[in-house]
N, C-alpha and C. Protein backbone atom coordinates (compact mmCIF):
# COMPACT_ATOMS: atom_id res chain seq x y z
N MET A 1 13.63 69.17 -21.37
CA MET A 1 13.29 68.61 -20.09
C MET A 1 14.15 69.29 -19.03
N GLY A 2 13.55 69.74 -17.94
CA GLY A 2 14.29 70.40 -16.87
C GLY A 2 15.03 69.40 -15.99
N LEU A 3 15.95 69.94 -15.20
CA LEU A 3 16.76 69.09 -14.32
C LEU A 3 15.89 68.34 -13.32
N ASN A 4 14.88 69.01 -12.77
CA ASN A 4 13.99 68.34 -11.80
C ASN A 4 13.24 67.18 -12.44
N GLN A 5 12.82 67.35 -13.70
CA GLN A 5 12.10 66.29 -14.38
C GLN A 5 13.01 65.09 -14.66
N ILE A 6 14.27 65.36 -15.02
CA ILE A 6 15.22 64.28 -15.28
C ILE A 6 15.48 63.49 -14.00
N ILE A 7 15.69 64.21 -12.90
CA ILE A 7 15.93 63.55 -11.62
C ILE A 7 14.72 62.73 -11.21
N LEU A 8 13.52 63.29 -11.37
CA LEU A 8 12.30 62.57 -11.02
C LEU A 8 12.13 61.33 -11.89
N LEU A 9 12.45 61.43 -13.19
CA LEU A 9 12.34 60.28 -14.09
C LEU A 9 13.33 59.19 -13.68
N GLN A 10 14.59 59.57 -13.39
CA GLN A 10 15.58 58.59 -12.95
C GLN A 10 15.16 57.95 -11.63
N TYR A 11 14.63 58.76 -10.71
CA TYR A 11 14.20 58.25 -9.42
C TYR A 11 13.06 57.25 -9.58
N SER A 12 12.08 57.58 -10.44
CA SER A 12 10.94 56.68 -10.61
C SER A 12 11.35 55.38 -11.30
N LEU A 13 12.31 55.46 -12.25
CA LEU A 13 12.80 54.24 -12.88
C LEU A 13 13.55 53.38 -11.88
N PHE A 14 14.38 54.02 -11.06
CA PHE A 14 15.17 53.27 -10.08
C PHE A 14 14.27 52.67 -9.00
N CYS A 15 13.26 53.39 -8.59
CA CYS A 15 12.37 52.89 -7.53
C CYS A 15 11.49 51.75 -8.02
N SER A 16 11.32 51.62 -9.32
CA SER A 16 10.51 50.51 -9.81
C SER A 16 11.30 49.20 -9.77
N GLU A 17 12.63 49.30 -9.69
CA GLU A 17 13.46 48.11 -9.56
C GLU A 17 13.49 47.67 -8.10
N PRO A 18 13.61 46.37 -7.84
CA PRO A 18 13.77 45.93 -6.44
C PRO A 18 15.06 46.51 -5.86
N HIS A 19 15.02 46.90 -4.60
CA HIS A 19 16.18 47.49 -3.94
C HIS A 19 16.01 47.39 -2.43
N CYS A 20 17.05 47.74 -1.70
CA CYS A 20 17.00 47.80 -0.24
C CYS A 20 17.28 49.23 0.18
N LEU A 21 16.56 49.72 1.14
CA LEU A 21 16.77 51.06 1.66
C LEU A 21 17.43 50.92 3.03
N VAL A 22 18.67 51.41 3.16
CA VAL A 22 19.45 51.27 4.38
C VAL A 22 19.95 52.64 4.79
N ASN A 23 19.52 53.10 5.95
CA ASN A 23 19.94 54.41 6.46
C ASN A 23 19.73 55.50 5.40
N ARG A 24 18.58 55.49 4.77
CA ARG A 24 18.19 56.45 3.74
C ARG A 24 19.04 56.36 2.48
N GLU A 25 19.72 55.24 2.30
CA GLU A 25 20.56 55.02 1.13
C GLU A 25 20.03 53.80 0.38
N VAL A 26 19.89 53.92 -0.94
CA VAL A 26 19.35 52.84 -1.75
C VAL A 26 20.49 51.90 -2.15
N LYS A 27 20.27 50.60 -1.91
CA LYS A 27 21.24 49.56 -2.28
C LYS A 27 20.61 48.69 -3.36
N ARG A 28 21.39 48.39 -4.38
CA ARG A 28 20.89 47.56 -5.47
C ARG A 28 20.83 46.08 -5.05
N VAL A 29 19.95 45.34 -5.69
CA VAL A 29 19.83 43.91 -5.45
C VAL A 29 21.15 43.22 -5.82
N ARG A 30 21.56 42.25 -5.02
CA ARG A 30 22.80 41.48 -5.14
C ARG A 30 24.04 42.28 -4.74
N SER A 31 23.86 43.44 -4.12
CA SER A 31 25.02 44.18 -3.64
C SER A 31 25.25 43.85 -2.16
N GLU A 32 26.52 43.80 -1.78
CA GLU A 32 26.89 43.57 -0.39
C GLU A 32 27.32 44.89 0.22
N PHE A 33 27.04 45.06 1.51
CA PHE A 33 27.43 46.28 2.19
C PHE A 33 27.59 46.01 3.67
N ARG A 34 28.34 46.88 4.32
CA ARG A 34 28.56 46.76 5.76
C ARG A 34 27.71 47.79 6.49
N ASP A 35 27.11 47.35 7.58
CA ASP A 35 26.36 48.24 8.46
C ASP A 35 26.66 47.81 9.89
N GLY A 36 27.53 48.56 10.56
CA GLY A 36 27.92 48.22 11.92
C GLY A 36 28.81 46.99 11.95
N ARG A 37 28.48 46.03 12.79
CA ARG A 37 29.26 44.80 12.92
C ARG A 37 28.90 43.75 11.87
N PHE A 38 27.89 44.01 11.05
CA PHE A 38 27.39 42.97 10.16
C PHE A 38 27.63 43.29 8.68
N GLN A 39 27.87 42.24 7.89
CA GLN A 39 27.95 42.33 6.43
C GLN A 39 26.61 41.86 5.90
N TRP A 40 26.01 42.64 5.01
CA TRP A 40 24.67 42.38 4.51
C TRP A 40 24.69 42.10 3.01
N LEU A 41 23.66 41.42 2.54
CA LEU A 41 23.42 41.19 1.13
C LEU A 41 22.00 41.64 0.83
N CYS A 42 21.86 42.49 -0.18
CA CYS A 42 20.53 42.96 -0.59
C CYS A 42 19.97 41.99 -1.63
N LEU A 43 18.80 41.45 -1.36
CA LEU A 43 18.11 40.56 -2.30
C LEU A 43 16.72 41.11 -2.57
N GLU A 44 16.04 40.55 -3.54
CA GLU A 44 14.68 41.00 -3.84
C GLU A 44 13.74 40.76 -2.66
N THR A 45 14.06 39.80 -1.82
CA THR A 45 13.23 39.47 -0.66
C THR A 45 13.59 40.30 0.58
N GLY A 46 14.57 41.18 0.46
CA GLY A 46 15.00 42.01 1.59
C GLY A 46 16.49 41.88 1.80
N ARG A 47 16.97 42.41 2.90
CA ARG A 47 18.41 42.32 3.18
C ARG A 47 18.68 41.24 4.21
N TRP A 48 19.82 40.55 4.04
CA TRP A 48 20.15 39.40 4.86
C TRP A 48 21.58 39.51 5.35
N VAL A 49 21.82 39.14 6.60
CA VAL A 49 23.16 39.12 7.16
C VAL A 49 23.92 37.94 6.58
N ILE A 50 25.15 38.19 6.11
CA ILE A 50 25.97 37.10 5.57
C ILE A 50 27.29 36.97 6.33
N GLY A 51 27.56 37.87 7.27
CA GLY A 51 28.80 37.78 8.03
C GLY A 51 28.89 38.84 9.11
N CYS A 52 29.96 38.76 9.90
CA CYS A 52 30.17 39.68 11.03
C CYS A 52 31.61 40.19 11.01
N TYR A 53 31.84 41.33 11.64
CA TYR A 53 33.18 41.89 11.80
C TYR A 53 33.52 41.98 13.28
N TYR A 54 34.81 41.81 13.59
CA TYR A 54 35.27 42.04 14.96
C TYR A 54 36.59 42.77 14.93
N ALA A 55 36.86 43.56 15.97
CA ALA A 55 38.10 44.31 16.07
C ALA A 55 39.24 43.36 16.38
N ASN A 56 40.36 43.53 15.70
CA ASN A 56 41.50 42.65 15.85
C ASN A 56 42.74 43.50 16.10
N GLU A 57 43.75 42.95 16.76
CA GLU A 57 44.98 43.69 17.03
C GLU A 57 45.77 43.95 15.75
N THR A 58 45.72 43.05 14.80
CA THR A 58 46.54 43.18 13.59
C THR A 58 45.80 43.81 12.42
N HIS A 59 44.50 43.82 12.43
CA HIS A 59 43.69 44.43 11.37
C HIS A 59 42.70 45.38 12.02
N PRO A 60 42.24 46.39 11.28
CA PRO A 60 41.19 47.24 11.86
C PRO A 60 39.96 46.41 12.23
N ASP A 61 39.52 45.56 11.32
CA ASP A 61 38.40 44.66 11.56
C ASP A 61 38.63 43.38 10.79
N ALA A 62 38.31 42.27 11.40
CA ALA A 62 38.41 40.97 10.73
C ALA A 62 37.01 40.49 10.39
N TYR A 63 36.88 39.80 9.26
CA TYR A 63 35.58 39.36 8.76
C TYR A 63 35.38 37.87 9.03
N LEU A 64 34.20 37.51 9.49
CA LEU A 64 33.81 36.11 9.69
C LEU A 64 32.53 35.85 8.92
N LYS A 65 32.49 34.75 8.17
CA LYS A 65 31.24 34.32 7.56
C LYS A 65 30.39 33.67 8.64
N ILE A 66 29.10 33.53 8.38
CA ILE A 66 28.21 32.88 9.35
C ILE A 66 28.70 31.45 9.57
N GLY A 67 28.83 31.07 10.85
CA GLY A 67 29.31 29.75 11.20
C GLY A 67 30.79 29.69 11.49
N GLU A 68 31.51 30.78 11.24
CA GLU A 68 32.95 30.81 11.49
C GLU A 68 33.26 31.45 12.84
N HIS A 69 34.48 31.19 13.33
CA HIS A 69 34.96 31.85 14.54
C HIS A 69 36.43 32.22 14.34
N GLY A 70 36.87 33.22 15.08
CA GLY A 70 38.25 33.66 15.00
C GLY A 70 38.79 33.90 16.39
N PHE A 71 40.11 33.89 16.51
CA PHE A 71 40.75 34.08 17.81
C PHE A 71 41.59 35.34 17.80
N ASN A 72 41.55 36.06 18.89
CA ASN A 72 42.38 37.23 19.11
C ASN A 72 42.92 37.12 20.53
N GLY A 73 44.06 36.48 20.68
CA GLY A 73 44.61 36.24 22.01
C GLY A 73 43.74 35.26 22.77
N LEU A 74 43.26 35.67 23.93
CA LEU A 74 42.42 34.81 24.77
C LEU A 74 40.95 34.85 24.38
N ILE A 75 40.61 35.66 23.40
CA ILE A 75 39.21 35.89 23.06
C ILE A 75 38.84 35.13 21.78
N LYS A 76 37.71 34.45 21.85
CA LYS A 76 37.14 33.76 20.69
C LYS A 76 35.97 34.60 20.19
N HIS A 77 36.00 34.99 18.92
CA HIS A 77 34.93 35.77 18.30
C HIS A 77 34.10 34.83 17.44
N VAL A 78 32.78 34.93 17.54
CA VAL A 78 31.88 33.99 16.87
C VAL A 78 30.81 34.74 16.09
N CYS A 79 30.57 34.31 14.87
CA CYS A 79 29.45 34.80 14.06
C CYS A 79 28.62 33.57 13.71
N ASP A 80 27.42 33.49 14.25
CA ASP A 80 26.64 32.26 14.07
C ASP A 80 25.15 32.55 14.17
N ARG A 81 24.38 31.56 13.79
CA ARG A 81 22.92 31.65 13.91
C ARG A 81 22.49 31.21 15.30
N TYR A 82 21.36 31.70 15.76
CA TYR A 82 20.78 31.21 17.00
C TYR A 82 20.36 29.77 16.80
N ALA A 83 20.59 28.92 17.79
CA ALA A 83 20.20 27.51 17.68
C ALA A 83 18.68 27.37 17.63
N ASP A 84 17.97 28.18 18.43
CA ASP A 84 16.52 28.06 18.49
C ASP A 84 15.80 28.92 17.45
N TYR A 85 16.53 29.80 16.75
CA TYR A 85 15.91 30.66 15.74
C TYR A 85 16.93 30.91 14.64
N PRO A 86 17.13 29.96 13.71
CA PRO A 86 18.21 30.04 12.74
C PRO A 86 18.11 31.20 11.76
N GLY A 87 16.98 31.89 11.72
CA GLY A 87 16.86 33.06 10.85
C GLY A 87 17.53 34.29 11.41
N ARG A 88 18.00 34.22 12.64
CA ARG A 88 18.62 35.37 13.30
C ARG A 88 20.10 35.10 13.51
N VAL A 89 20.93 36.05 13.14
CA VAL A 89 22.39 35.91 13.25
C VAL A 89 22.87 36.72 14.44
N GLN A 90 23.89 36.21 15.10
CA GLN A 90 24.46 36.92 16.25
C GLN A 90 25.97 36.94 16.17
N TYR A 91 26.55 37.99 16.72
CA TYR A 91 27.99 38.07 16.93
C TYR A 91 28.20 38.11 18.44
N TYR A 92 29.17 37.35 18.93
CA TYR A 92 29.53 37.45 20.34
C TYR A 92 30.99 37.08 20.52
N ALA A 93 31.55 37.51 21.64
CA ALA A 93 32.94 37.20 21.99
C ALA A 93 32.92 36.54 23.36
N GLU A 94 33.81 35.57 23.53
CA GLU A 94 33.90 34.87 24.80
C GLU A 94 35.35 34.49 25.06
N VAL A 95 35.67 34.21 26.30
CA VAL A 95 37.01 33.76 26.66
C VAL A 95 37.19 32.33 26.15
N ARG A 96 38.35 32.08 25.55
CA ARG A 96 38.63 30.74 25.03
C ARG A 96 38.58 29.71 26.14
N LYS A 97 38.02 28.55 25.83
CA LYS A 97 37.92 27.47 26.81
C LYS A 97 39.10 26.51 26.73
N ASP A 98 39.88 26.60 25.65
CA ASP A 98 41.01 25.69 25.47
C ASP A 98 42.32 26.25 26.03
N VAL A 99 42.29 27.44 26.64
CA VAL A 99 43.48 28.06 27.22
C VAL A 99 43.18 28.41 28.67
N HIS A 100 44.09 28.05 29.57
CA HIS A 100 43.91 28.38 30.98
C HIS A 100 44.22 29.86 31.20
N VAL A 101 43.32 30.55 31.89
CA VAL A 101 43.48 31.98 32.16
C VAL A 101 43.58 32.19 33.66
N LYS A 102 44.62 32.89 34.08
CA LYS A 102 44.78 33.20 35.50
C LYS A 102 44.14 34.56 35.78
N HIS A 103 43.44 34.64 36.89
CA HIS A 103 42.81 35.89 37.32
C HIS A 103 43.33 36.25 38.71
N PRO A 104 44.45 36.98 38.81
CA PRO A 104 44.94 37.36 40.14
C PRO A 104 43.92 38.23 40.86
N THR A 105 43.71 37.95 42.13
CA THR A 105 42.68 38.68 42.88
C THR A 105 43.11 40.09 43.26
N ASN A 106 44.40 40.37 43.28
CA ASN A 106 44.84 41.69 43.74
C ASN A 106 45.25 42.62 42.59
N LYS A 107 44.92 42.32 41.36
CA LYS A 107 45.38 43.10 40.22
C LYS A 107 44.30 43.94 39.55
N GLY A 108 43.10 43.93 40.04
CA GLY A 108 42.05 44.75 39.42
C GLY A 108 41.40 44.04 38.25
N ILE A 109 40.94 44.82 37.29
CA ILE A 109 40.20 44.30 36.14
C ILE A 109 41.17 43.95 35.01
N ASN A 110 40.98 42.80 34.42
CA ASN A 110 41.80 42.38 33.28
C ASN A 110 41.32 43.14 32.04
N LYS A 111 42.14 44.04 31.51
CA LYS A 111 41.76 44.87 30.37
C LYS A 111 41.88 44.14 29.03
N ASN A 112 42.34 42.89 29.05
CA ASN A 112 42.45 42.13 27.81
C ASN A 112 41.11 41.58 27.33
N PHE A 113 40.12 41.57 28.19
CA PHE A 113 38.83 41.04 27.82
C PHE A 113 37.96 42.15 27.23
N PRO A 114 37.13 41.82 26.25
CA PRO A 114 36.27 42.85 25.65
C PRO A 114 35.18 43.29 26.62
N GLU A 115 34.72 44.51 26.40
CA GLU A 115 33.59 45.00 27.19
C GLU A 115 32.36 44.17 26.82
N PRO A 116 31.50 43.88 27.79
CA PRO A 116 30.29 43.12 27.47
C PRO A 116 29.44 43.89 26.45
N ALA A 117 28.99 43.19 25.43
CA ALA A 117 28.18 43.82 24.39
C ALA A 117 27.19 42.81 23.84
N ASP A 118 26.02 43.29 23.52
CA ASP A 118 25.00 42.48 22.89
C ASP A 118 24.68 43.15 21.56
N LEU A 119 25.23 42.62 20.48
CA LEU A 119 25.09 43.25 19.18
C LEU A 119 24.12 42.50 18.28
N ARG A 120 23.06 42.00 18.86
CA ARG A 120 22.06 41.32 18.06
C ARG A 120 21.27 42.35 17.27
N ILE A 121 20.71 41.93 16.16
CA ILE A 121 20.00 42.87 15.30
C ILE A 121 18.51 42.93 15.59
N GLN A 122 18.06 42.29 16.67
CA GLN A 122 16.63 42.21 16.93
C GLN A 122 15.98 43.58 17.07
N ASP A 123 16.65 44.55 17.70
CA ASP A 123 16.06 45.88 17.85
C ASP A 123 15.91 46.57 16.51
N LYS A 124 16.90 46.42 15.63
CA LYS A 124 16.80 47.02 14.30
C LYS A 124 15.63 46.42 13.54
N VAL A 125 15.44 45.11 13.65
CA VAL A 125 14.35 44.44 12.94
C VAL A 125 13.01 44.95 13.47
N ARG A 126 12.89 45.07 14.79
CA ARG A 126 11.63 45.58 15.37
C ARG A 126 11.35 47.00 14.90
N LYS A 127 12.37 47.86 14.87
CA LYS A 127 12.18 49.25 14.46
C LYS A 127 11.75 49.33 13.01
N VAL A 128 12.37 48.54 12.13
CA VAL A 128 12.01 48.54 10.72
C VAL A 128 10.58 48.04 10.55
N TYR A 129 10.20 46.99 11.29
CA TYR A 129 8.85 46.45 11.20
C TYR A 129 7.82 47.49 11.64
N LYS A 130 8.10 48.19 12.74
CA LYS A 130 7.18 49.23 13.21
C LYS A 130 7.07 50.36 12.20
N LEU A 131 8.19 50.74 11.59
CA LEU A 131 8.19 51.80 10.59
C LEU A 131 7.36 51.38 9.38
N GLN A 132 7.49 50.12 8.96
CA GLN A 132 6.70 49.62 7.84
C GLN A 132 5.22 49.61 8.18
N GLN A 133 4.87 49.26 9.42
CA GLN A 133 3.47 49.27 9.83
C GLN A 133 2.91 50.69 9.77
N LEU A 134 3.69 51.66 10.24
CA LEU A 134 3.24 53.05 10.21
C LEU A 134 3.03 53.53 8.78
N ARG A 135 3.93 53.15 7.89
CA ARG A 135 3.81 53.58 6.49
C ARG A 135 2.60 52.95 5.82
N LEU A 136 2.30 51.71 6.19
CA LEU A 136 1.16 51.01 5.59
C LEU A 136 -0.16 51.40 6.24
N GLY A 137 -0.08 52.11 7.35
CA GLY A 137 -1.29 52.56 8.02
C GLY A 137 -1.95 51.52 8.90
N SER A 138 -1.24 50.47 9.26
CA SER A 138 -1.82 49.44 10.12
C SER A 138 -1.35 49.66 11.55
N HIS A 139 -1.87 50.70 12.18
CA HIS A 139 -1.49 51.02 13.57
C HIS A 139 -2.16 50.05 14.52
N LYS A 140 -1.40 49.56 15.48
CA LYS A 140 -1.97 48.65 16.49
C LYS A 140 -1.60 49.12 17.85
């Protein structure tokens, strides 16, 4: 058996098993992996977000499970589900409400606050859905 045939045989056996395809990389079912700010779990039904990461002063990145929050100085980091759409997970950062923050008017921009960011996965989901439609031939 030639090398190409062995590779093709291994590929066809592996592709017959349930898996997740992420950035052209195959992930096995029940494996966890990080992609951007989110921690994912590959299941037979697809991949699911199970947590979020945020940059911290003491660690390169801190991990939060869904429903948890963490503090980094004046900033509260949150990994949670949308109230109106619990199937969608979001990460966001906000100024803590339990600590008084002074904003002097003559000092410019406070660099302690994170840059505004919207790291929802909705665009990724739309892109994957459109790609699946194109592959299945159901153009609309």
